[in-house]
């Protein structure tokens, strides 16, 4: 996210040079440790949470809205249409993450990815394919 939000080459270069320090920062680790985040929420709201991968929401927003409406007790048949859900609002600049950064982040988060797959039976294909590329 930081890399995508960077506006200049100098900002992106700074992020690359300081990646190791950033990865170890407590706020970064806390925001990216999905298993721990889920554990905390579930301690306070057991059985009242619906978990979804953003990749799945983007891939099929209508299916997600039906699932969400059913989860909260609304008629899933009244879900918005694909056209209504596909409108992009406040889109940012799409910056490809350099391979070195992707590799280091994937290695760093490999245990969390494995835990999410163990818990939920799968992770998004993009997570798995990136991790497989890095390990290979």
mmCIF file of N, CA, C and O in Angstrom, residues 9-111:
data_model
loop_
_atom_site.group_PDB
_atom_site.id
_atom_site.type_symbol
_atom_site.label_atom_id
_atom_site.label_comp_id
_atom_site.label_asym_id
_atom_site.label_seq_id
_atom_site.Cartn_x
_atom_site.Cartn_y
_atom_site.Cartn_z
ATOM 1 N N UNK A 9 9.604 8.791 -7.751
ATOM 2 C CA UNK A 9 10.639 7.755 -7.749
ATOM 3 C C UNK A 9 11.446 7.801 -6.464
ATOM 4 O O UNK A 9 11.825 6.767 -5.919
ATOM 5 N N UNK A 10 11.676 9.006 -5.951
ATOM 6 C CA UNK A 10 12.448 9.148 -4.708
ATOM 7 C C UNK A 10 11.729 8.476 -3.538
ATOM 8 O O UNK A 10 12.367 7.810 -2.714
ATOM 9 N N UNK A 11 10.416 8.634 -3.456
ATOM 10 C CA UNK A 11 9.653 7.971 -2.387
ATOM 11 C C UNK A 11 9.734 6.459 -2.525
ATOM 12 O O UNK A 11 9.906 5.744 -1.538
ATOM 13 N N UNK A 12 9.612 5.964 -3.745
ATOM 14 C CA UNK A 12 9.673 4.514 -3.966
ATOM 15 C C UNK A 12 11.062 3.972 -3.644
ATOM 16 O O UNK A 12 11.208 2.914 -3.043
ATOM 17 N N UNK A 13 12.095 4.716 -4.006
ATOM 18 C CA UNK A 13 13.467 4.293 -3.679
ATOM 19 C C UNK A 13 13.680 4.265 -2.174
ATOM 20 O O UNK A 13 14.308 3.350 -1.637
ATOM 21 N N UNK A 14 13.155 5.270 -1.464
ATOM 22 C CA UNK A 14 13.270 5.301 -0.009
ATOM 23 C C UNK A 14 12.582 4.080 0.601
ATOM 24 O O UNK A 14 13.116 3.441 1.507
ATOM 25 N N UNK A 15 11.404 3.738 0.094
ATOM 26 C CA UNK A 15 10.689 2.559 0.605
ATOM 27 C C UNK A 15 11.504 1.294 0.396
ATOM 28 O O UNK A 15 11.579 0.449 1.286
ATOM 29 N N UNK A 16 12.118 1.159 -0.754
ATOM 30 C CA UNK A 16 12.936 -0.027 -1.008
ATOM 31 C C UNK A 16 14.136 -0.082 -0.065
ATOM 32 O O UNK A 16 14.447 -1.134 0.478
ATOM 33 N N UNK A 17 14.809 1.044 0.123
ATOM 34 C CA UNK A 17 15.990 1.072 1.004
ATOM 35 C C UNK A 17 15.623 0.777 2.456
ATOM 36 O O UNK A 17 16.421 0.228 3.208
ATOM 37 N N UNK A 18 14.427 1.153 2.864
ATOM 38 C CA UNK A 18 14.035 1.033 4.269
ATOM 39 C C UNK A 18 13.034 -0.090 4.519
ATOM 40 O O UNK A 18 12.398 -0.129 5.573
ATOM 41 N N UNK A 19 12.914 -0.998 3.576
ATOM 42 C CA UNK A 19 11.920 -2.062 3.696
ATOM 43 C C UNK A 19 12.128 -2.925 4.936
ATOM 44 O O UNK A 19 11.180 -3.197 5.669
ATOM 45 N N UNK A 20 13.344 -3.348 5.201
ATOM 46 C CA UNK A 20 13.581 -4.229 6.349
ATOM 47 C C UNK A 20 13.170 -3.554 7.658
ATOM 48 O O UNK A 20 12.529 -4.159 8.507
ATOM 49 N N UNK A 21 13.518 -2.282 7.795
ATOM 50 C CA UNK A 21 13.134 -1.539 9.007
ATOM 51 C C UNK A 21 11.612 -1.422 9.074
ATOM 52 O O UNK A 21 11.008 -1.599 10.128
ATOM 53 N N UNK A 22 10.983 -1.150 7.945
ATOM 54 C CA UNK A 22 9.523 -0.982 7.913
ATOM 55 C C UNK A 22 8.818 -2.295 8.256
ATOM 56 O O UNK A 22 7.833 -2.304 8.990
ATOM 57 N N UNK A 23 9.310 -3.399 7.731
ATOM 58 C CA UNK A 23 8.699 -4.701 8.007
ATOM 59 C C UNK A 23 8.733 -5.012 9.498
ATOM 60 O O UNK A 23 7.824 -5.647 10.020
ATOM 61 N N UNK A 24 9.755 -4.571 10.185
ATOM 62 C CA UNK A 24 9.885 -4.862 11.607
ATOM 63 C C UNK A 24 9.142 -3.877 12.511
ATOM 64 O O UNK A 24 9.055 -4.082 13.715
ATOM 65 N N UNK A 25 8.612 -2.803 11.942
ATOM 66 C CA UNK A 25 7.898 -1.801 12.741
ATOM 67 C C UNK A 25 6.639 -2.419 13.345
ATOM 68 O O UNK A 25 5.877 -3.088 12.654
ATOM 69 N N UNK A 26 6.417 -2.209 14.648
ATOM 70 C CA UNK A 26 5.255 -2.819 15.307
ATOM 71 C C UNK A 26 3.921 -2.492 14.646
ATOM 72 O O UNK A 26 3.061 -3.364 14.528
ATOM 73 N N UNK A 27 3.731 -1.257 14.167
ATOM 74 C CA UNK A 27 2.448 -0.923 13.540
ATOM 75 C C UNK A 27 2.245 -1.686 12.241
ATOM 76 O O UNK A 27 1.155 -2.134 11.933
ATOM 77 N N UNK A 28 3.312 -1.876 11.477
ATOM 78 C CA UNK A 28 3.230 -2.632 10.228
ATOM 79 C C UNK A 28 2.879 -4.086 10.524
ATOM 80 O O UNK A 28 1.987 -4.662 9.906
ATOM 81 N N UNK A 29 3.589 -4.654 11.472
ATOM 82 C CA UNK A 29 3.347 -6.053 11.826
ATOM 83 C C UNK A 29 1.926 -6.253 12.346
ATOM 84 O O UNK A 29 1.251 -7.219 11.993
ATOM 85 N N UNK A 30 1.453 -5.342 13.169
ATOM 86 C CA UNK A 30 0.117 -5.472 13.745
ATOM 87 C C UNK A 30 -0.971 -5.388 12.679
ATOM 88 O O UNK A 30 -1.954 -6.124 12.730
ATOM 89 N N UNK A 31 -0.803 -4.508 11.702
ATOM 90 C CA UNK A 31 -1.820 -4.351 10.656
ATOM 91 C C UNK A 31 -1.827 -5.511 9.676
ATOM 92 O O UNK A 31 -2.813 -5.707 8.959
ATOM 93 N N UNK A 32 -0.752 -6.251 9.589
ATOM 94 C CA UNK A 32 -0.643 -7.301 8.588
ATOM 95 C C UNK A 32 -0.737 -8.711 9.155
ATOM 96 O O UNK A 32 -0.683 -9.677 8.401
ATOM 97 N N UNK A 33 -0.880 -8.844 10.445
ATOM 98 C CA UNK A 33 -0.949 -10.167 11.078
ATOM 99 C C UNK A 33 -2.410 -10.614 11.133
ATOM 100 O O UNK A 33 -3.063 -10.550 12.171
ATOM 101 N N UNK A 34 -2.930 -11.053 9.994
ATOM 102 C CA UNK A 34 -4.346 -11.400 9.900
ATOM 103 C C UNK A 34 -4.796 -12.448 10.908
ATOM 104 O O UNK A 34 -5.859 -12.298 11.508
ATOM 105 N N UNK A 35 -4.040 -13.525 11.133
ATOM 106 C CA UNK A 35 -4.502 -14.499 12.128
ATOM 107 C C UNK A 35 -4.715 -13.882 13.514
ATOM 108 O O UNK A 35 -5.720 -14.159 14.174
ATOM 109 N N UNK A 36 -3.807 -13.024 13.953
ATOM 110 C CA UNK A 36 -3.966 -12.391 15.267
ATOM 111 C C UNK A 36 -5.127 -11.402 15.283
ATOM 112 O O UNK A 36 -5.871 -11.310 16.271
ATOM 113 N N UNK A 37 -5.288 -10.664 14.205
ATOM 114 C CA UNK A 37 -6.409 -9.721 14.106
ATOM 115 C C UNK A 37 -7.732 -10.473 14.198
ATOM 116 O O UNK A 37 -8.638 -10.084 14.944
ATOM 117 N N UNK A 38 -7.846 -11.561 13.463
ATOM 118 C CA UNK A 38 -9.073 -12.365 13.480
ATOM 119 C C UNK A 38 -9.313 -12.934 14.867
ATOM 120 O O UNK A 38 -10.441 -12.914 15.367
ATOM 121 N N UNK A 39 -8.262 -13.426 15.517
ATOM 122 C CA UNK A 39 -8.407 -13.963 16.875
ATOM 123 C C UNK A 39 -8.986 -12.915 17.831
ATOM 124 O O UNK A 39 -9.879 -13.205 18.625
ATOM 125 N N UNK A 40 -8.465 -11.693 17.757
ATOM 126 C CA UNK A 40 -8.966 -10.631 18.651
ATOM 127 C C UNK A 40 -10.439 -10.324 18.384
ATOM 128 O O UNK A 40 -11.223 -10.203 19.323
ATOM 129 N N UNK A 41 -10.811 -10.193 17.134
ATOM 130 C CA UNK A 41 -12.213 -9.911 16.817
ATOM 131 C C UNK A 41 -13.112 -11.052 17.277
ATOM 132 O O UNK A 41 -14.189 -10.822 17.838
ATOM 133 N N UNK A 42 -12.690 -12.288 17.032
ATOM 134 C CA UNK A 42 -13.531 -13.435 17.389
ATOM 135 C C UNK A 42 -13.670 -13.605 18.898
ATOM 136 O O UNK A 42 -14.675 -14.144 19.359
ATOM 137 N N UNK A 43 -12.701 -13.162 19.677
ATOM 138 C CA UNK A 43 -12.848 -13.213 21.130
ATOM 139 C C UNK A 43 -13.988 -12.311 21.597
ATOM 140 O O UNK A 43 -14.673 -12.604 22.568
ATOM 141 N N UNK A 44 -14.185 -11.199 20.903
ATOM 142 C CA UNK A 44 -15.206 -10.231 21.310
ATOM 143 C C UNK A 44 -16.549 -10.429 20.626
ATOM 144 O O UNK A 44 -17.582 -10.078 21.189
ATOM 145 N N UNK A 45 -16.536 -10.988 19.432
ATOM 146 C CA UNK A 45 -17.773 -11.162 18.662
ATOM 147 C C UNK A 45 -17.845 -12.563 18.061
ATOM 148 O O UNK A 45 -17.942 -12.709 16.841
ATOM 149 N N UNK A 46 -17.820 -13.584 18.892
ATOM 150 C CA UNK A 46 -17.839 -14.947 18.330
ATOM 151 C C UNK A 46 -19.110 -15.179 17.512
ATOM 152 O O UNK A 46 -20.192 -14.739 17.874
ATOM 153 N N UNK A 47 -18.934 -15.824 16.377
ATOM 154 C CA UNK A 47 -20.032 -16.216 15.481
ATOM 155 C C UNK A 47 -20.805 -15.028 14.913
ATOM 156 O O UNK A 47 -21.882 -15.207 14.352
ATOM 157 N N UNK A 48 -20.280 -13.828 15.041
ATOM 158 C CA UNK A 48 -20.986 -12.664 14.499
ATOM 159 C C UNK A 48 -20.179 -11.976 13.413
ATOM 160 O O UNK A 48 -20.468 -10.854 13.042
ATOM 161 N N UNK A 49 -19.157 -12.653 12.930
ATOM 162 C CA UNK A 49 -18.290 -12.047 11.924
ATOM 163 C C UNK A 49 -18.298 -12.872 10.642
ATOM 164 O O UNK A 49 -18.306 -14.096 10.682
ATOM 165 N N UNK A 50 -18.287 -12.175 9.539
ATOM 166 C CA UNK A 50 -18.178 -12.811 8.230
ATOM 167 C C UNK A 50 -16.825 -12.430 7.661
ATOM 168 O O UNK A 50 -16.531 -11.248 7.498
ATOM 169 N N UNK A 51 -16.002 -13.420 7.399
ATOM 170 C CA UNK A 51 -14.671 -13.158 6.862
ATOM 171 C C UNK A 51 -14.687 -13.384 5.363
ATOM 172 O O UNK A 51 -15.272 -14.348 4.875
ATOM 173 N N UNK A 52 -14.019 -12.489 4.641
ATOM 174 C CA UNK A 52 -13.908 -12.625 3.189
ATOM 175 C C UNK A 52 -12.574 -12.045 2.739
ATOM 176 O O UNK A 52 -12.091 -11.071 3.306
ATOM 177 N N UNK A 53 -11.996 -12.641 1.746
ATOM 178 C CA UNK A 53 -10.786 -12.105 1.141
ATOM 179 C C UNK A 53 -11.190 -11.012 0.157
ATOM 180 O O UNK A 53 -12.104 -11.201 -0.644
ATOM 181 N N UNK A 54 -10.498 -9.879 0.186
ATOM 182 C CA UNK A 54 -10.822 -8.781 -0.724
ATOM 183 C C UNK A 54 -10.688 -9.225 -2.178
ATOM 184 O O UNK A 54 -11.436 -8.772 -3.046
ATOM 185 N N UNK A 55 -9.793 -10.145 -2.449
ATOM 186 C CA UNK A 55 -9.641 -10.661 -3.812
ATOM 187 C C UNK A 55 -10.921 -11.334 -4.281
ATOM 188 O O UNK A 55 -11.300 -11.218 -5.447
ATOM 189 N N UNK A 56 -11.601 -12.050 -3.372
ATOM 190 C CA UNK A 56 -12.867 -12.705 -3.729
ATOM 191 C C UNK A 56 -13.978 -11.679 -3.929
ATOM 192 O O UNK A 56 -14.823 -11.826 -4.813
ATOM 193 N N UNK A 57 -13.976 -10.642 -3.107
ATOM 194 C CA UNK A 57 -14.979 -9.582 -3.236
ATOM 195 C C UNK A 57 -14.816 -8.895 -4.587
ATOM 196 O O UNK A 57 -15.792 -8.663 -5.302
ATOM 197 N N UNK A 58 -13.582 -8.583 -4.951
ATOM 198 C CA UNK A 58 -13.330 -7.934 -6.247
ATOM 199 C C UNK A 58 -13.681 -8.844 -7.414
ATOM 200 O O UNK A 58 -14.188 -8.379 -8.431
ATOM 201 N N UNK A 59 -13.373 -10.128 -7.288
ATOM 202 C CA UNK A 59 -13.619 -11.066 -8.384
ATOM 203 C C UNK A 59 -15.107 -11.281 -8.636
ATOM 204 O O UNK A 59 -15.522 -11.439 -9.786
ATOM 205 N N UNK A 60 -15.920 -11.290 -7.582
ATOM 206 C CA UNK A 60 -17.355 -11.540 -7.745
ATOM 207 C C UNK A 60 -18.133 -10.768 -6.685
ATOM 208 O O UNK A 60 -18.606 -11.334 -5.697
ATOM 209 N N UNK A 61 -18.277 -9.454 -6.885
ATOM 210 C CA UNK A 61 -18.941 -8.636 -5.869
ATOM 211 C C UNK A 61 -20.408 -9.003 -5.649
ATOM 212 O O UNK A 61 -20.913 -8.889 -4.526
ATOM 213 N N UNK A 62 -21.081 -9.477 -6.676
ATOM 214 C CA UNK A 62 -22.492 -9.853 -6.522
ATOM 215 C C UNK A 62 -22.602 -11.059 -5.588
ATOM 216 O O UNK A 62 -23.432 -11.073 -4.674
ATOM 217 N N UNK A 63 -21.748 -12.038 -5.790
ATOM 218 C CA UNK A 63 -21.764 -13.225 -4.917
ATOM 219 C C UNK A 63 -21.489 -12.821 -3.463
ATOM 220 O O UNK A 63 -22.154 -13.288 -2.535
ATOM 221 N N UNK A 64 -20.499 -11.943 -3.266
ATOM 222 C CA UNK A 64 -20.193 -11.496 -1.917
ATOM 223 C C UNK A 64 -21.384 -10.764 -1.296
ATOM 224 O O UNK A 64 -21.710 -10.991 -0.133
ATOM 225 N N UNK A 65 -22.019 -9.874 -2.032
ATOM 226 C CA UNK A 65 -23.161 -9.130 -1.485
ATOM 227 C C UNK A 65 -24.307 -10.073 -1.112
ATOM 228 O O UNK A 65 -24.972 -9.872 -0.100
ATOM 229 N N UNK A 66 -24.535 -11.089 -1.918
ATOM 230 C CA UNK A 66 -25.558 -12.090 -1.563
ATOM 231 C C UNK A 66 -25.186 -12.796 -0.269
ATOM 232 O O UNK A 66 -26.029 -12.982 0.610
ATOM 233 N N UNK A 67 -23.926 -13.170 -0.163
ATOM 234 C CA UNK A 67 -23.438 -13.841 1.053
ATOM 235 C C UNK A 67 -23.572 -12.918 2.257
ATOM 236 O O UNK A 67 -24.032 -13.336 3.329
ATOM 237 N N UNK A 68 -23.206 -11.669 2.100
ATOM 238 C CA UNK A 68 -23.292 -10.691 3.185
ATOM 239 C C UNK A 68 -24.745 -10.455 3.594
ATOM 240 O O UNK A 68 -25.073 -10.462 4.782
ATOM 241 N N UNK A 69 -25.618 -10.266 2.630
ATOM 242 C CA UNK A 69 -27.031 -10.017 2.940
ATOM 243 C C UNK A 69 -27.629 -11.223 3.674
ATOM 244 O O UNK A 69 -28.360 -11.056 4.643
ATOM 245 N N UNK A 70 -27.311 -12.413 3.232
ATOM 246 C CA UNK A 70 -27.818 -13.610 3.911
ATOM 247 C C UNK A 70 -27.266 -13.683 5.333
ATOM 248 O O UNK A 70 -28.000 -13.986 6.275
ATOM 249 N N UNK A 71 -25.983 -13.380 5.507
ATOM 250 C CA UNK A 71 -25.340 -13.436 6.812
ATOM 251 C C UNK A 71 -26.016 -12.504 7.810
ATOM 252 O O UNK A 71 -26.187 -12.842 8.974
ATOM 253 N N UNK A 72 -26.419 -11.304 7.366
ATOM 254 C CA UNK A 72 -27.035 -10.342 8.288
ATOM 255 C C UNK A 72 -28.558 -10.429 8.305
ATOM 256 O O UNK A 72 -29.223 -9.633 8.972
ATOM 257 N N UNK A 73 -29.109 -11.412 7.600
ATOM 258 C CA UNK A 73 -30.544 -11.641 7.671
ATOM 259 C C UNK A 73 -31.382 -10.885 6.662
ATOM 260 O O UNK A 73 -32.596 -10.754 6.849
ATOM 261 N N UNK A 74 -30.771 -10.409 5.596
ATOM 262 C CA UNK A 74 -31.518 -9.739 4.540
ATOM 263 C C UNK A 74 -31.695 -10.675 3.355
ATOM 264 O O UNK A 74 -30.940 -11.625 3.190
ATOM 265 N N UNK A 75 -32.663 -10.379 2.532
ATOM 266 C CA UNK A 75 -32.941 -11.209 1.360
ATOM 267 C C UNK A 75 -31.790 -11.101 0.364
ATOM 268 O O UNK A 75 -31.554 -10.033 -0.204
ATOM 269 N N UNK A 76 -31.054 -12.193 0.125
ATOM 270 C CA UNK A 76 -29.924 -12.136 -0.802
ATOM 271 C C UNK A 76 -30.362 -11.866 -2.240
ATOM 272 O O UNK A 76 -29.588 -11.354 -3.044
ATOM 273 N N UNK A 77 -31.607 -12.165 -2.564
ATOM 274 C CA UNK A 77 -32.096 -11.940 -3.921
ATOM 275 C C UNK A 77 -32.176 -10.453 -4.261
ATOM 276 O O UNK A 77 -32.233 -10.081 -5.435
ATOM 277 N N UNK A 78 -32.176 -9.593 -3.254
ATOM 278 C CA UNK A 78 -32.274 -8.156 -3.492
ATOM 279 C C UNK A 78 -30.900 -7.479 -3.549
ATOM 280 O O UNK A 78 -30.796 -6.262 -3.433
ATOM 281 N N UNK A 79 -29.861 -8.258 -3.761
ATOM 282 C CA UNK A 79 -28.509 -7.718 -3.824
ATOM 283 C C UNK A 79 -28.353 -6.797 -5.029
ATOM 284 O O UNK A 79 -29.016 -6.981 -6.044
ATOM 285 N N UNK A 80 -27.461 -5.818 -4.933
ATOM 286 C CA UNK A 80 -27.198 -4.949 -6.078
ATOM 287 C C UNK A 80 -26.676 -5.745 -7.273
ATOM 288 O O UNK A 80 -26.148 -6.850 -7.120
ATOM 289 N N UNK A 81 -26.787 -5.166 -8.433
ATOM 290 C CA UNK A 81 -26.321 -5.813 -9.652
ATOM 291 C C UNK A 81 -24.815 -5.651 -9.802
ATOM 292 O O UNK A 81 -24.186 -4.832 -9.134
ATOM 293 N N UNK A 82 -24.271 -6.407 -10.741
ATOM 294 C CA UNK A 82 -22.835 -6.316 -11.022
ATOM 295 C C UNK A 82 -22.470 -4.896 -11.466
ATOM 296 O O UNK A 82 -21.453 -4.351 -11.036
ATOM 297 N N UNK A 83 -23.294 -4.283 -12.297
ATOM 298 C CA UNK A 83 -23.014 -2.920 -12.767
ATOM 299 C C UNK A 83 -22.976 -1.936 -11.590
ATOM 300 O O UNK A 83 -22.114 -1.054 -11.538
ATOM 301 N N UNK A 84 -23.901 -2.084 -10.664
ATOM 302 C CA UNK A 84 -23.922 -1.194 -9.499
ATOM 303 C C UNK A 84 -22.691 -1.390 -8.617
ATOM 304 O O UNK A 84 -22.165 -0.434 -8.055
ATOM 305 N N UNK A 85 -22.238 -2.617 -8.496
ATOM 306 C CA UNK A 85 -21.113 -2.918 -7.613
ATOM 307 C C UNK A 85 -19.752 -2.722 -8.269
ATOM 308 O O UNK A 85 -18.732 -2.705 -7.583
ATOM 309 N N UNK A 86 -19.722 -2.585 -9.571
ATOM 310 C CA UNK A 86 -18.447 -2.489 -10.288
ATOM 311 C C UNK A 86 -17.957 -1.067 -10.478
ATOM 312 O O UNK A 86 -16.834 -0.858 -10.922
ATOM 313 N N UNK A 87 -18.782 -0.085 -10.149
ATOM 314 C CA UNK A 87 -18.352 1.303 -10.301
ATOM 315 C C UNK A 87 -17.172 1.574 -9.373
ATOM 316 O O UNK A 87 -17.237 1.272 -8.184
ATOM 317 N N UNK A 88 -16.093 2.107 -9.924
ATOM 318 C CA UNK A 88 -14.908 2.392 -9.121
ATOM 319 C C UNK A 88 -14.951 3.827 -8.635
ATOM 320 O O UNK A 88 -15.179 4.743 -9.415
ATOM 321 N N UNK A 89 -14.730 3.975 -7.355
ATOM 322 C CA UNK A 89 -14.753 5.290 -6.722
ATOM 323 C C UNK A 89 -13.396 5.523 -6.090
ATOM 324 O O UNK A 89 -12.853 4.651 -5.411
ATOM 325 N N UNK A 90 -12.852 6.701 -6.291
ATOM 326 C CA UNK A 90 -11.580 7.096 -5.678
ATOM 327 C C UNK A 90 -10.479 6.067 -5.925
ATOM 328 O O UNK A 90 -9.829 5.602 -5.007
ATOM 329 N N UNK A 91 -10.293 5.707 -7.182
ATOM 330 C CA UNK A 91 -9.241 4.755 -7.507
ATOM 331 C C UNK A 91 -7.891 5.438 -7.441
ATOM 332 O O UNK A 91 -7.744 6.610 -7.787
ATOM 333 N N UNK A 92 -6.920 4.716 -6.972
ATOM 334 C CA UNK A 92 -5.570 5.256 -6.860
ATOM 335 C C UNK A 92 -4.742 4.880 -8.066
ATOM 336 O O UNK A 92 -5.187 4.164 -8.963
ATOM 337 N N UNK A 93 -3.516 5.359 -8.059
ATOM 338 C CA UNK A 93 -2.588 5.029 -9.124
ATOM 339 C C UNK A 93 -2.130 3.592 -8.910
ATOM 340 O O UNK A 93 -1.736 3.214 -7.814
ATOM 341 N N UNK A 94 -2.174 2.796 -9.961
ATOM 342 C CA UNK A 94 -1.790 1.395 -9.838
ATOM 343 C C UNK A 94 -0.310 1.254 -10.131
ATOM 344 O O UNK A 94 0.116 1.367 -11.269
ATOM 345 N N UNK A 95 0.477 1.040 -9.090
ATOM 346 C CA UNK A 95 1.915 0.871 -9.214
ATOM 347 C C UNK A 95 2.253 -0.591 -8.966
ATOM 348 O O UNK A 95 1.885 -1.147 -7.942
ATOM 349 N N UNK A 96 2.950 -1.188 -9.911
ATOM 350 C CA UNK A 96 3.383 -2.567 -9.710
ATOM 351 C C UNK A 96 4.468 -2.596 -8.637
ATOM 352 O O UNK A 96 5.360 -1.758 -8.621
ATOM 353 N N UNK A 97 4.356 -3.554 -7.738
ATOM 354 C CA UNK A 97 5.355 -3.695 -6.692
ATOM 355 C C UNK A 97 6.605 -4.356 -7.279
ATOM 356 O O UNK A 97 6.499 -5.372 -7.956
ATOM 357 N N UNK A 98 7.768 -3.776 -7.046
ATOM 358 C CA UNK A 98 8.995 -4.399 -7.553
ATOM 359 C C UNK A 98 9.144 -5.825 -7.023
ATOM 360 O O UNK A 98 8.778 -6.130 -5.885
ATOM 361 N N UNK A 99 9.707 -6.686 -7.862
ATOM 362 C CA UNK A 99 9.860 -8.094 -7.509
ATOM 363 C C UNK A 99 10.614 -8.324 -6.216
ATOM 364 O O UNK A 99 10.262 -9.205 -5.430
ATOM 365 N N UNK A 100 11.654 -7.530 -5.962
ATOM 366 C CA UNK A 100 12.437 -7.698 -4.732
ATOM 367 C C UNK A 100 11.576 -7.437 -3.498
ATOM 368 O O UNK A 100 11.645 -8.178 -2.514
ATOM 369 N N UNK A 101 10.759 -6.408 -3.550
ATOM 370 C CA UNK A 101 9.888 -6.105 -2.410
ATOM 371 C C UNK A 101 8.853 -7.203 -2.236
ATOM 372 O O UNK A 101 8.619 -7.688 -1.131
ATOM 373 N N UNK A 102 8.232 -7.625 -3.342
ATOM 374 C CA UNK A 102 7.231 -8.707 -3.276
ATOM 375 C C UNK A 102 7.851 -9.965 -2.671
ATOM 376 O O UNK A 102 7.256 -10.611 -1.820
ATOM 377 N N UNK A 103 9.055 -10.293 -3.096
ATOM 378 C CA UNK A 103 9.725 -11.500 -2.591
ATOM 379 C C UNK A 103 9.987 -11.394 -1.090
ATOM 380 O O UNK A 103 9.697 -12.322 -0.334
ATOM 381 N N UNK A 104 10.503 -10.265 -0.647
ATOM 382 C CA UNK A 104 10.828 -10.112 0.776
ATOM 383 C C UNK A 104 9.568 -10.105 1.639
ATOM 384 O O UNK A 104 9.544 -10.694 2.725
ATOM 385 N N UNK A 105 8.531 -9.450 1.174
ATOM 386 C CA UNK A 105 7.279 -9.441 1.936
ATOM 387 C C UNK A 105 6.653 -10.834 1.984
ATOM 388 O O UNK A 105 6.137 -11.257 3.021
ATOM 389 N N UNK A 106 6.689 -11.539 0.870
ATOM 390 C CA UNK A 106 6.117 -12.890 0.835
ATOM 391 C C UNK A 106 6.861 -13.812 1.785
ATOM 392 O O UNK A 106 6.240 -14.582 2.526
ATOM 393 N N UNK A 107 8.176 -13.735 1.802
ATOM 394 C CA UNK A 107 8.950 -14.556 2.737
ATOM 395 C C UNK A 107 8.612 -14.188 4.176
ATOM 396 O O UNK A 107 8.455 -15.057 5.027
ATOM 397 N N UNK A 108 8.484 -12.896 4.428
ATOM 398 C CA UNK A 108 8.181 -12.430 5.780
ATOM 399 C C UNK A 108 6.813 -12.936 6.248
ATOM 400 O O UNK A 108 6.648 -13.328 7.404
ATOM 401 N N UNK A 109 5.826 -12.897 5.349
ATOM 402 C CA UNK A 109 4.459 -13.246 5.734
ATOM 403 C C UNK A 109 4.083 -14.697 5.425
ATOM 404 O O UNK A 109 2.937 -15.084 5.613
ATOM 405 N N UNK A 110 5.026 -15.511 4.991
ATOM 406 C CA UNK A 110 4.734 -16.911 4.677
ATOM 407 C C UNK A 110 4.055 -17.655 5.833
ATOM 408 O O UNK A 110 3.088 -18.388 5.607
ATOM 409 N N UNK A 111 4.496 -17.475 7.088
ATOM 410 C CA UNK A 111 3.806 -18.179 8.181
ATOM 411 C C UNK A 111 2.340 -17.740 8.333
ATOM 412 O O UNK A 111 1.467 -18.581 8.576
#
